[in-house]
Coordinates of C-alpha atoms in Angstrom, one line a residue:
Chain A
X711 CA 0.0 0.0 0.0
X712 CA 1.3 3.5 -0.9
X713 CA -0.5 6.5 0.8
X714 CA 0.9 9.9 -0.4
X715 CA -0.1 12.2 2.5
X716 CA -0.5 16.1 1.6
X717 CA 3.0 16.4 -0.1
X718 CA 4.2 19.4 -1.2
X719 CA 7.2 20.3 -3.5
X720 CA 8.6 23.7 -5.0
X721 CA 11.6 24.1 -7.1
X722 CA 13.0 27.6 -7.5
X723 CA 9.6 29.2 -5.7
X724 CA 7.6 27.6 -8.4
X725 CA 5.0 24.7 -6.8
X726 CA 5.0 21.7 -8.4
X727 CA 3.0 19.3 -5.6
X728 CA 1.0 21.7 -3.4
X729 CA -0.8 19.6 -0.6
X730 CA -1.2 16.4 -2.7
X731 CA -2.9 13.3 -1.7
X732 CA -3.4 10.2 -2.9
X733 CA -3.6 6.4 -2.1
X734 CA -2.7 3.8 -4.5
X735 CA -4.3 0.2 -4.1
X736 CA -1.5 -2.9 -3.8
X737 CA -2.2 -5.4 -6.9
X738 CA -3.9 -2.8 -9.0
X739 CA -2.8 -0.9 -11.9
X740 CA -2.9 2.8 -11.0
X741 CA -2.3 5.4 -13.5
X742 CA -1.5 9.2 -12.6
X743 CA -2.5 11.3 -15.8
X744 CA -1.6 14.9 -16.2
X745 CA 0.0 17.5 -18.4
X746 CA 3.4 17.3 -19.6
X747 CA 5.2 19.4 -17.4
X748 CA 2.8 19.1 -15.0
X749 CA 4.7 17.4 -12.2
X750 CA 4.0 13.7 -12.5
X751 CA 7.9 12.7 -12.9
X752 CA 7.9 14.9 -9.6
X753 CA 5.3 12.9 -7.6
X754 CA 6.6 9.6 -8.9
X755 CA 10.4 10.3 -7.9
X756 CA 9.2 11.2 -4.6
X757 CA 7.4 7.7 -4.2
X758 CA 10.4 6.1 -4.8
X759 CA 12.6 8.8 -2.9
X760 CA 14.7 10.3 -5.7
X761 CA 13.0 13.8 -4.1
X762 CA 12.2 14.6 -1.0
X763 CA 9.3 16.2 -0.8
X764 CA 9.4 19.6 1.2
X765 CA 6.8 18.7 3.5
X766 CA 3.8 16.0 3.5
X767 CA 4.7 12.2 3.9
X768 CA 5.0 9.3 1.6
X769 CA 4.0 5.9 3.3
X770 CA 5.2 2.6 2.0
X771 CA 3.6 -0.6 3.8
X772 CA 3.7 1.5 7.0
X773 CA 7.1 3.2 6.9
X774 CA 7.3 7.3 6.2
X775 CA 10.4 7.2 3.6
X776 CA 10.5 11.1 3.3
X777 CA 13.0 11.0 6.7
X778 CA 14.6 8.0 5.9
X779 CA 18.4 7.9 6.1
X780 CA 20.6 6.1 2.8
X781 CA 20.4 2.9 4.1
X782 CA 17.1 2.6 5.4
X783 CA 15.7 3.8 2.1
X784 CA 17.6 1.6 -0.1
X785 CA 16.1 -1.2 1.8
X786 CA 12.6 0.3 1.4
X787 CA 13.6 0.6 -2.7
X788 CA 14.0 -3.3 -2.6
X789 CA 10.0 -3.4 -2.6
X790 CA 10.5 -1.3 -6.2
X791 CA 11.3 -1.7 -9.8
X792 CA 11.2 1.0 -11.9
X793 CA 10.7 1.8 -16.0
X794 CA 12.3 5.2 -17.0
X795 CA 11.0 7.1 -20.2
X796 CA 14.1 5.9 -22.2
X797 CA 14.7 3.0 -20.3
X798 CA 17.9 4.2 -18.9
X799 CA 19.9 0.9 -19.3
X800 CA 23.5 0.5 -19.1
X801 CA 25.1 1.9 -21.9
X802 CA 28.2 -0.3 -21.1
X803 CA 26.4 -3.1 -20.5
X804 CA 24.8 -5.9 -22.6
X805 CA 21.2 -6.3 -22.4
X806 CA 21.7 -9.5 -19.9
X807 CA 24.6 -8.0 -18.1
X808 CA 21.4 -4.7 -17.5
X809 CA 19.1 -7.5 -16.4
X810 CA 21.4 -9.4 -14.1
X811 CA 22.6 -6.1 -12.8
X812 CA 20.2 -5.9 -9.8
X813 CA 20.7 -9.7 -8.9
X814 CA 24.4 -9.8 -9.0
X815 CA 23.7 -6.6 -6.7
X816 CA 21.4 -8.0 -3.8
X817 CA 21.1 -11.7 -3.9
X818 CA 23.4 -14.4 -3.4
X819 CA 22.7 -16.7 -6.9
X820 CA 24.6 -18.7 -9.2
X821 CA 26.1 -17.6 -12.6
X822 CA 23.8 -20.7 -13.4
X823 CA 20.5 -19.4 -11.7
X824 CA 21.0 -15.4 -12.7
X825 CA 21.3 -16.5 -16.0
X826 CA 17.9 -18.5 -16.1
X827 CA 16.3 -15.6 -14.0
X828 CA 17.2 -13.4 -17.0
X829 CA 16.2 -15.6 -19.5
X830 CA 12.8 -15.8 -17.9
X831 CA 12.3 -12.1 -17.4
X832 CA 13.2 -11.6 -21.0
X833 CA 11.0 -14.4 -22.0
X834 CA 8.4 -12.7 -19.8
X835 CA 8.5 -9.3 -21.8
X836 CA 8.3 -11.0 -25.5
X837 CA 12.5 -10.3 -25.8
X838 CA 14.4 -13.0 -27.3
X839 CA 18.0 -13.6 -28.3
X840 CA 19.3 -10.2 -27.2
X841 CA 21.1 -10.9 -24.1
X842 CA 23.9 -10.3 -25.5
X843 CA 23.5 -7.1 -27.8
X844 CA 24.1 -3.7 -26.6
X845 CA 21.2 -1.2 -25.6
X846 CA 22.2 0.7 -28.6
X847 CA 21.4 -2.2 -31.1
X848 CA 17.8 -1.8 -29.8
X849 CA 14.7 -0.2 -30.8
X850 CA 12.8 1.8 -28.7
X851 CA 10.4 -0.3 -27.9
X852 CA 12.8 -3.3 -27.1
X853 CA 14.6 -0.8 -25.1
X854 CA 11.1 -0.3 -22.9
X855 CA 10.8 -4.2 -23.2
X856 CA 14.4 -4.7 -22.0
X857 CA 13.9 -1.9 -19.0
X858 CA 10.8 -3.7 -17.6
X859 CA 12.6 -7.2 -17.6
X860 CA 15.4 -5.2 -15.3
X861 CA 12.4 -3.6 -13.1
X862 CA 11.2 -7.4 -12.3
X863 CA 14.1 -8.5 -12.3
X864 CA 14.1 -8.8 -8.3
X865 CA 10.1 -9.7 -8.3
X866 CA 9.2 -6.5 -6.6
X867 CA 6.0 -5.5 -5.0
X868 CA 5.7 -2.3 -7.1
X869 CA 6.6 -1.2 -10.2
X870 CA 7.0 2.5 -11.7
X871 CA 6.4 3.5 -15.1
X872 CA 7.6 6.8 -16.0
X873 CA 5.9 7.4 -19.4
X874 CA 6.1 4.1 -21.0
X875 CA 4.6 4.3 -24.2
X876 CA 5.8 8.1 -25.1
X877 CA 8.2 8.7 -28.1
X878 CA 6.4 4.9 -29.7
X879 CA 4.5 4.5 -32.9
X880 CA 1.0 3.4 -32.0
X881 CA 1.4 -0.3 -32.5
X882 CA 4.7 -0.6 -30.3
X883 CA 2.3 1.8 -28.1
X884 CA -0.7 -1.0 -28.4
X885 CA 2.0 -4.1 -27.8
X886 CA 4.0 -2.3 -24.5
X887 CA 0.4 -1.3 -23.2
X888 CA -0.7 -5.3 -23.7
X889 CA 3.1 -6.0 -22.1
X890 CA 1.8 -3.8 -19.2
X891 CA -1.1 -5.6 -18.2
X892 CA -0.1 -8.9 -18.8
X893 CA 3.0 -8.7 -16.3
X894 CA 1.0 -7.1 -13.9
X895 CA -1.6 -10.6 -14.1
X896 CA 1.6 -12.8 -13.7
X897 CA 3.1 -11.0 -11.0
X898 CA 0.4 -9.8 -9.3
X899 CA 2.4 -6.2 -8.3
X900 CA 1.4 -3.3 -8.2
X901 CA 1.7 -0.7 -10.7
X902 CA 2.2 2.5 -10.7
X903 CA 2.1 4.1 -14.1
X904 CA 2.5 8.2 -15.0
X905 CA 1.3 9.2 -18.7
X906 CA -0.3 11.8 -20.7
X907 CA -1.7 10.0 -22.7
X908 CA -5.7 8.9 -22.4
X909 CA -5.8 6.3 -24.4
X910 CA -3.6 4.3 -22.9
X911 CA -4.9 5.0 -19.5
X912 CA -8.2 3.9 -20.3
X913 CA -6.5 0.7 -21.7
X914 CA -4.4 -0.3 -18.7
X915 CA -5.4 1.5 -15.6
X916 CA -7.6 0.1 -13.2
X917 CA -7.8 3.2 -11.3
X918 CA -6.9 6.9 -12.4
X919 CA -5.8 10.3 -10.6
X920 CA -5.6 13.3 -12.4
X921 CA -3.0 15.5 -11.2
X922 CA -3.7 19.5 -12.4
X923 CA -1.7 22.1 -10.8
X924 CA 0.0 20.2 -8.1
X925 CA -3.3 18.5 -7.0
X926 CA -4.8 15.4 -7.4
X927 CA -8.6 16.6 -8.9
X928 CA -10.0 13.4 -9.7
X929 CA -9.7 9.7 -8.7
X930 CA -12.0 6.7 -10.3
X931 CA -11.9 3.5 -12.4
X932 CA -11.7 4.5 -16.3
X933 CA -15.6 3.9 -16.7
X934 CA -16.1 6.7 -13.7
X935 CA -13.7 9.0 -15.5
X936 CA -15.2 8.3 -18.6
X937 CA -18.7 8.6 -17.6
X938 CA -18.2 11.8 -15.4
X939 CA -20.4 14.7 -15.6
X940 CA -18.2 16.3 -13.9
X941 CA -17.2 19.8 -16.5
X942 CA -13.8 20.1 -15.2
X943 CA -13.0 16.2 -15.7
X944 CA -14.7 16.4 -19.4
X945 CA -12.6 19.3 -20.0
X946 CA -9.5 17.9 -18.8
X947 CA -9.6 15.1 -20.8
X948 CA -10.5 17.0 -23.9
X949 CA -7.4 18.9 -23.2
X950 CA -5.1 15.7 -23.0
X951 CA -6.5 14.6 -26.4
X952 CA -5.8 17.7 -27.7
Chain B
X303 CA 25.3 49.8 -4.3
X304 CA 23.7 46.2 -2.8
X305 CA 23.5 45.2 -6.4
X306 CA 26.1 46.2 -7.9
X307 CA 28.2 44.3 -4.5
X308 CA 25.4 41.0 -5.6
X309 CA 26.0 41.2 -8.8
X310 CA 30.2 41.4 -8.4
X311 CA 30.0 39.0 -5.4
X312 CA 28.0 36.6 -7.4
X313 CA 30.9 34.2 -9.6
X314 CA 32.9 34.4 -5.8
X315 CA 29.4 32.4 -4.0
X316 CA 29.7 30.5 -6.7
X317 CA 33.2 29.6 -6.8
X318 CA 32.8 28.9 -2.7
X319 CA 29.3 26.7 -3.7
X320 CA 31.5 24.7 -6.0
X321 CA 34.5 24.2 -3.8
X322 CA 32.1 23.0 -1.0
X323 CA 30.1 20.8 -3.4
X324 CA 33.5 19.2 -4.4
X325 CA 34.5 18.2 -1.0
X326 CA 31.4 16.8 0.1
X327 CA 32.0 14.5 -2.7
X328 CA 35.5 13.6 -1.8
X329 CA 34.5 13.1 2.0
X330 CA 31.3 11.0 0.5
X331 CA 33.4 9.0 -1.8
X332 CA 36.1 8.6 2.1
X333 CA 32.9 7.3 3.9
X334 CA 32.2 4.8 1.3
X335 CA 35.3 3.4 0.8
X336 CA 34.7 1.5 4.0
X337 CA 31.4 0.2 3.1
X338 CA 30.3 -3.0 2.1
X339 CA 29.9 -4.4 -0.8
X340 CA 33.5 -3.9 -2.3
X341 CA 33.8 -4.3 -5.5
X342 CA 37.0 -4.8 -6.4
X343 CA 36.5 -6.0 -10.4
X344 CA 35.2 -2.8 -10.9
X345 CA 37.9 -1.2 -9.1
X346 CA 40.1 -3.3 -11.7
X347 CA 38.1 -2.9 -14.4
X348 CA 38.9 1.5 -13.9
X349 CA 42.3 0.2 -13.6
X350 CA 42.3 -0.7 -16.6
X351 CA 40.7 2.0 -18.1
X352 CA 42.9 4.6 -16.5
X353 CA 46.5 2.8 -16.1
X354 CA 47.0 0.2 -18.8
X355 CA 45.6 1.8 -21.8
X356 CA 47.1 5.2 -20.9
X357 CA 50.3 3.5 -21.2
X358 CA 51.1 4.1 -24.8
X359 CA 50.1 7.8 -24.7
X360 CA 52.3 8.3 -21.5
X361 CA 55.3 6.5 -23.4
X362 CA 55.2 8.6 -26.5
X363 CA 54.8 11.9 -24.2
X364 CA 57.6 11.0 -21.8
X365 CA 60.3 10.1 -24.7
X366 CA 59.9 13.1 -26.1
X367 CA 59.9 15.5 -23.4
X368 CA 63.4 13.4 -22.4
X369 CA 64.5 14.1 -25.8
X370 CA 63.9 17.6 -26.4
X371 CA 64.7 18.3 -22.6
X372 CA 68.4 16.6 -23.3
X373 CA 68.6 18.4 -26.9
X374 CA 67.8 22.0 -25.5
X375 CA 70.0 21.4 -22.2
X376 CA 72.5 20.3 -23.7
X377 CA 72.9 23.6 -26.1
X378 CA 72.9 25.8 -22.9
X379 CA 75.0 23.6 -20.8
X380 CA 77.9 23.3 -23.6
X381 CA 78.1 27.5 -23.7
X382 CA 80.1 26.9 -20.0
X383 CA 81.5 23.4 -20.6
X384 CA 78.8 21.4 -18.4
X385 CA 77.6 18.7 -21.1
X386 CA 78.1 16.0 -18.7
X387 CA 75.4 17.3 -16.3
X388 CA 72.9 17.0 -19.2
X389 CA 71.7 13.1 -18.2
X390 CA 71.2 14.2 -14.3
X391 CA 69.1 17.3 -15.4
X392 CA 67.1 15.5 -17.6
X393 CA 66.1 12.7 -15.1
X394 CA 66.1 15.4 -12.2
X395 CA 63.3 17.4 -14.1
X396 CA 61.4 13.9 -15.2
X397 CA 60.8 12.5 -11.8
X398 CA 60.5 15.5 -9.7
X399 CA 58.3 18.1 -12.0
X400 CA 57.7 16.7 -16.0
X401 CA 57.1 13.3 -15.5
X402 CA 54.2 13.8 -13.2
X403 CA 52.6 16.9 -14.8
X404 CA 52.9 15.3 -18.3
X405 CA 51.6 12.0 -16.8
X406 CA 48.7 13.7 -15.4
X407 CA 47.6 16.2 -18.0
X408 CA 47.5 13.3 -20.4
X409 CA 45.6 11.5 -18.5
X410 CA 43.3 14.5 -17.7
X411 CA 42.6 14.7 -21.1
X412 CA 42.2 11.1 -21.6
X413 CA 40.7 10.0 -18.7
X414 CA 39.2 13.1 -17.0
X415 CA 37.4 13.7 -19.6
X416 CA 36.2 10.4 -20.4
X417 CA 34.7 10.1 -16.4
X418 CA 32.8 13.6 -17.1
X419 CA 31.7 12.7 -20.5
X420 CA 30.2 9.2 -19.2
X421 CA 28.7 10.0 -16.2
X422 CA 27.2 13.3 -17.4
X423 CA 25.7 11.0 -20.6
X424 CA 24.3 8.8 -17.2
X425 CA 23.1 11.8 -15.2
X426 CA 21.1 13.6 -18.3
X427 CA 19.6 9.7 -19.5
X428 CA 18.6 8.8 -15.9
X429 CA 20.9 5.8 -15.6
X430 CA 22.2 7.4 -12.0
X431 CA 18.8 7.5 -10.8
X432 CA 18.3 4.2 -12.3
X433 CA 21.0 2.8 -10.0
X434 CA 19.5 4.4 -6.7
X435 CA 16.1 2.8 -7.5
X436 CA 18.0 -0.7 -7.6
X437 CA 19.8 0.2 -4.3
X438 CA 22.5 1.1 -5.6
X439 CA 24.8 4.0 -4.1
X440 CA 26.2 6.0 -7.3
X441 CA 28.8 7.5 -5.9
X442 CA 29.9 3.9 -4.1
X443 CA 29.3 2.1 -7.5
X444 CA 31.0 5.2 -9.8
X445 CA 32.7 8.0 -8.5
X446 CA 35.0 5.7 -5.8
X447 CA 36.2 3.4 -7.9
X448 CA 37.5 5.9 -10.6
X449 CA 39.1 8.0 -7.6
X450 CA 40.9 5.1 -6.4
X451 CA 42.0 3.8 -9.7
X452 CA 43.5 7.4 -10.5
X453 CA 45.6 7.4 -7.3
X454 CA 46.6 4.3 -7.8
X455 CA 47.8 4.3 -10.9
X456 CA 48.8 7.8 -11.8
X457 CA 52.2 7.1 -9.9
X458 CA 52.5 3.7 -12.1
X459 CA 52.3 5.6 -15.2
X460 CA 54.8 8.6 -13.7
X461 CA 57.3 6.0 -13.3
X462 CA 56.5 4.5 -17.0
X463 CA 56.6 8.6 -18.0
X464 CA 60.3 9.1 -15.7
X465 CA 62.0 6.1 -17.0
X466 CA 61.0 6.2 -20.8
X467 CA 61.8 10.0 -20.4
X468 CA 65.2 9.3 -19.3
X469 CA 66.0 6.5 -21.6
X470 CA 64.8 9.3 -24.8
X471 CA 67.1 11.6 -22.7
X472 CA 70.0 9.3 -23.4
X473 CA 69.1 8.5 -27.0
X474 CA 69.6 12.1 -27.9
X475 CA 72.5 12.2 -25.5
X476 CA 74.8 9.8 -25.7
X477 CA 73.8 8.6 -29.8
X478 CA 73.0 12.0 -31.0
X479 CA 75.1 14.5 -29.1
X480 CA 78.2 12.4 -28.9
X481 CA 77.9 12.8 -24.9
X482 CA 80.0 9.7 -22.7
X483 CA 77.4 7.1 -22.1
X484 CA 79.5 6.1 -18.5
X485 CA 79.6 10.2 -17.4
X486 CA 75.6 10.2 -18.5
X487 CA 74.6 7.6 -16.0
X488 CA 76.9 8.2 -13.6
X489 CA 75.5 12.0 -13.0
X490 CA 72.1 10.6 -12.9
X491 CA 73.3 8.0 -10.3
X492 CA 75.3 10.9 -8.5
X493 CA 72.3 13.9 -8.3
X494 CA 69.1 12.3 -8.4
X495 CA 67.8 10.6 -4.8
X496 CA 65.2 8.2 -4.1
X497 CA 63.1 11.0 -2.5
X498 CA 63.1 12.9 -5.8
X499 CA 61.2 9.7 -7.9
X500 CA 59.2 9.1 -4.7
X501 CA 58.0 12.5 -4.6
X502 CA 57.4 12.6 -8.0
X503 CA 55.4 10.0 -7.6
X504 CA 53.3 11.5 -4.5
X505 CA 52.9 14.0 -7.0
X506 CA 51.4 12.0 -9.0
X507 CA 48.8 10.5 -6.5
X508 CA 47.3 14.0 -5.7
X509 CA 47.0 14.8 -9.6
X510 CA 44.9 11.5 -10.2
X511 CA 42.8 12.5 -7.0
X512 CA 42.4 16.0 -8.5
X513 CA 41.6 15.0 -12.1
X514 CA 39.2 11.6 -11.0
X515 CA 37.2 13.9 -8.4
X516 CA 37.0 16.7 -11.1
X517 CA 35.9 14.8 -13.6
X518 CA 33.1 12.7 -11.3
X519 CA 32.0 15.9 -9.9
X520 CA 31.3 17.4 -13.2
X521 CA 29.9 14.6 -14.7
X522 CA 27.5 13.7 -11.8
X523 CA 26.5 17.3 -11.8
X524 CA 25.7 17.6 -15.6
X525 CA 22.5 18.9 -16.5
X526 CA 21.1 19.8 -20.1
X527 CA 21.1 17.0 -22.4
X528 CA 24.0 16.5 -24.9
X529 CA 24.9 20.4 -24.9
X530 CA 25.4 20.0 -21.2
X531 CA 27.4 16.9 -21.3
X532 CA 29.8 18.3 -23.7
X533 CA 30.2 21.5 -21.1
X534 CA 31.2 19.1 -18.3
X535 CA 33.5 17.7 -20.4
X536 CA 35.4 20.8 -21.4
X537 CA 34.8 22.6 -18.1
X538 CA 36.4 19.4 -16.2
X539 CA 39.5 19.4 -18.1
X540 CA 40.0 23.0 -18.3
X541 CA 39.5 23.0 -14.0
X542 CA 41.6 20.1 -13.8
X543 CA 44.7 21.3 -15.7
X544 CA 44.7 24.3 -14.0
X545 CA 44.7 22.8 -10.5
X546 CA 47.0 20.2 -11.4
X547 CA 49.5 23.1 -12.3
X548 CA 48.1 25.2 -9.0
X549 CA 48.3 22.6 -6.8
X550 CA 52.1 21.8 -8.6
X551 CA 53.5 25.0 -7.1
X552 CA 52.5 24.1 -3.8
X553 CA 53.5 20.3 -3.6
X554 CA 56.6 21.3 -4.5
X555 CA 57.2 24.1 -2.1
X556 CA 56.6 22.0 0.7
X557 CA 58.3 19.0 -0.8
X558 CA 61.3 19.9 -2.1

């Protein structure tokens, strides 16, 4: 369970979070909508404790992480895996050596079990024979593929998704949207996903939370969104199409 | 008049900001050079990078500063008869000033360079935050390793730089300029101490702190895409030259 408790975050006396809340359900697939620009990279580096917010609390399973020292929060971090816009792999590493990376780090395996761990997670996301090509011999959307296998990598309890199917051509978009979901069924985690765009939200979330202006405005399942009456939902969807 | 004193004071906060900033990362990268996991084939693996494939580059720079040190010596030294002190001056200036300067401008510009260039490219692509969400510490998994390997092997290479230096020294010397090979060595033998190599080669150990912390600091510190990246890069060798020569003066005041 992650409960994000009126958190507020300025940079250079401009607000980015101003009093935000929000509580994200484990096992579900919650997606954070917004502007670009609008501080959703913001609020999800503060869930994993890249930023600290300036006030408010963050709570994972029961612990506040916004006070925690170095070593306390990299053990909280264990819980996470995370997907960055452009995947951020290891440019000096081969796409296995990226995978293995957080096992070799933090558990105490075989060259023989890693190895089958990241053959499985690259199995898992639809990758095959490119364990040992660089990240630069990739496409895009292998890139994402190859990112999500690292994320798993260690099984977490959540996963972050900063933006995954920005900068893809809309059947890459369609196939790392399917990818989404169907990791999420086999591992059961839950997901934490920040885009701008609607249709893909729709697709994948079951929940949403708008975030306008530093504030959560709206939380629901993609039918409530849909279905709102509410003006200033309808509008701010219409905007995101736009 | 409170502007015009912000606006003049303004580079001197800065230049204090930075010098702070700088050794918070040196006493970050001290505190984790005692903590656990050590990873010593990445250590080796810097090693590598820094020591064995600067070798040739430090070679080819050291012989020619020997030979062109024992050619222009040797036309000064014959006005007043002194030819024979030509092989002690050369190796006197290798190990104690040329041989570790030389050494570590090279590698500022090979090396240096290289640590602001790739860790800048991983600060502006998120692959340093991509290591703190798996747990791992950047600068304990980065920055520490390339400090170490620059101290250690920046006095390795000076040695390479002193002895290939003196052996170009005596090339020009001895086959070119007709000097006695026996009076050659035995000057070199007769002036130049241990203590001058060895601090030459202390020397040496502060420049690869200098140039390795440099360069992490201003690659871990990049920000602005590509554009940015290439500023680090320029602005860490630039920064690290001219410490290596400031920082010269004083080493050698108190040392010698």
């Amino acid at each position: 369970m992650i409960e994000i408790i009126k958190i507020s975050k300025s940079f250079n006396s401009q607000k980015v979070l101003d009093d935000l809340d929000l509580n994200i359900d484990p096992g579900k697939i919650t997606v954070i909508i917004g502007q670009s620009g609008g501080g959703k990279s913001v609020l999800l580096k503060h869930i994993i404790g890249l930023i600290r917010p300036d006030s408010g609390q963050i709570i994972i399973d029961g612990i506040d992480i916004t006070n925690l020292n170095d070593k306390k929060l990299n053990e909280v971090r264990k819980k996470f895996g995370m997907l960055f816009q452009d995947a951020a792999l290891f440019d000096s590493m081969t796409v296995g050596e990226n995978v293995a990376f957080p096992l070799n780090e933090h558990k105490r395996l075989s060259r023989k079990e890693i190895n089958k761990i990241v053959d499985d997670k690259l199995n898992l996301v639809g990758l095959e024979n490119v364990t040992h090509k660089m990240p630069s011999e990739l496409s895009g959307g292998m890139r994402k593929r190859a990112g999500l296998a690292r994320a798993i990598a260690l099984d977490p309890k959540i996963v972050l998704f900063d933006e995954p199917t920005t900068g893809l051509d809309p059947i890459m978009r369609e196939s790392i949207d399917k990818l989404i979901v169907a990791t999420q069924e086999r591992t059961k985690a839950t997901f934490v996903v920040i885009s701008h765009d609607i249709e893909s939200t729709f697709t994948i979330a079951h929940k949403v939370a708008m975030l306008y202006q530093g504030k959560i405005v709206a939380v629901g399942t993609p039918d409530e969104i849909r279905s709102s009456n509410n003006s200033f939902v309808r509008r701010f969807i219409k905007d995101l199409r736009d | 008049m409170i502007r015009f004193l912000e606006f003049a004071g303004r580079p001197l906060v800065f230049f204090v900001e930075e010098c702070g900033r700088i050794m918070l990362l040196l006493l970050s990268t001290i505190s984790w050079m005692f903590r656990p996991p050590f990873r010593i084939r990445v250590i080796f693996k810097q090693m590598e990078f820094v020591g064995v494939n600067s070798v040739i580059v430090v070679m080819i720079t050291g012989a020619f500063t020997g030979m062109v040190l024992a050619l222009q010596t040797y036309h000064g030294f014959r006005m007043f008869g002194g030819e024979s002190l030509v092989g002690s001056t050369v190796a006197l200036s290798m190990t104690r000033e040329l041989g570790p300067v030389f050494t570590a401008l090279m590698v500022t510009g090979r090396v240096g360079s290289a640590m602001a260039a790739e860790l800048g490219t991983m600060k502006v692509t998120e692959q340093i935050d991509a290591l703190n969400t798996m747990s791992v510490n950047p600068i304990q998994y980065l920055v520490m390793p390339r400090i170490i390997a620059a101290i250690l092997m920046l006095p390795v290479l000076t040695i390479i730089s002193d002895f290939v230096g003196i052996v170009g020294g005596y090339f020009v010397g001895v086959n070119l300029l007709k000097i006695n090979s026996g009076i050659f060595i035995a000057k070199i033998i007769d002036i130049v101490d241990l203590e001058d190599i060895f601090n030459g080669l202390i020397k040496a150990a502060f420049f690869g702190l200098i140039l390795s912390l440099i360069g992490c600091y201003k690659g871990i510190s990049t920000i602005g895409g590509a554009e940015g990246v290439g500023r680090a890069t320029t602005q860490s060798v630039v920064l690290s030259s001219v410490l290596i020569f400031i920082s010269d003066y004083f080493l050698t005041a108190v040392m010698f």
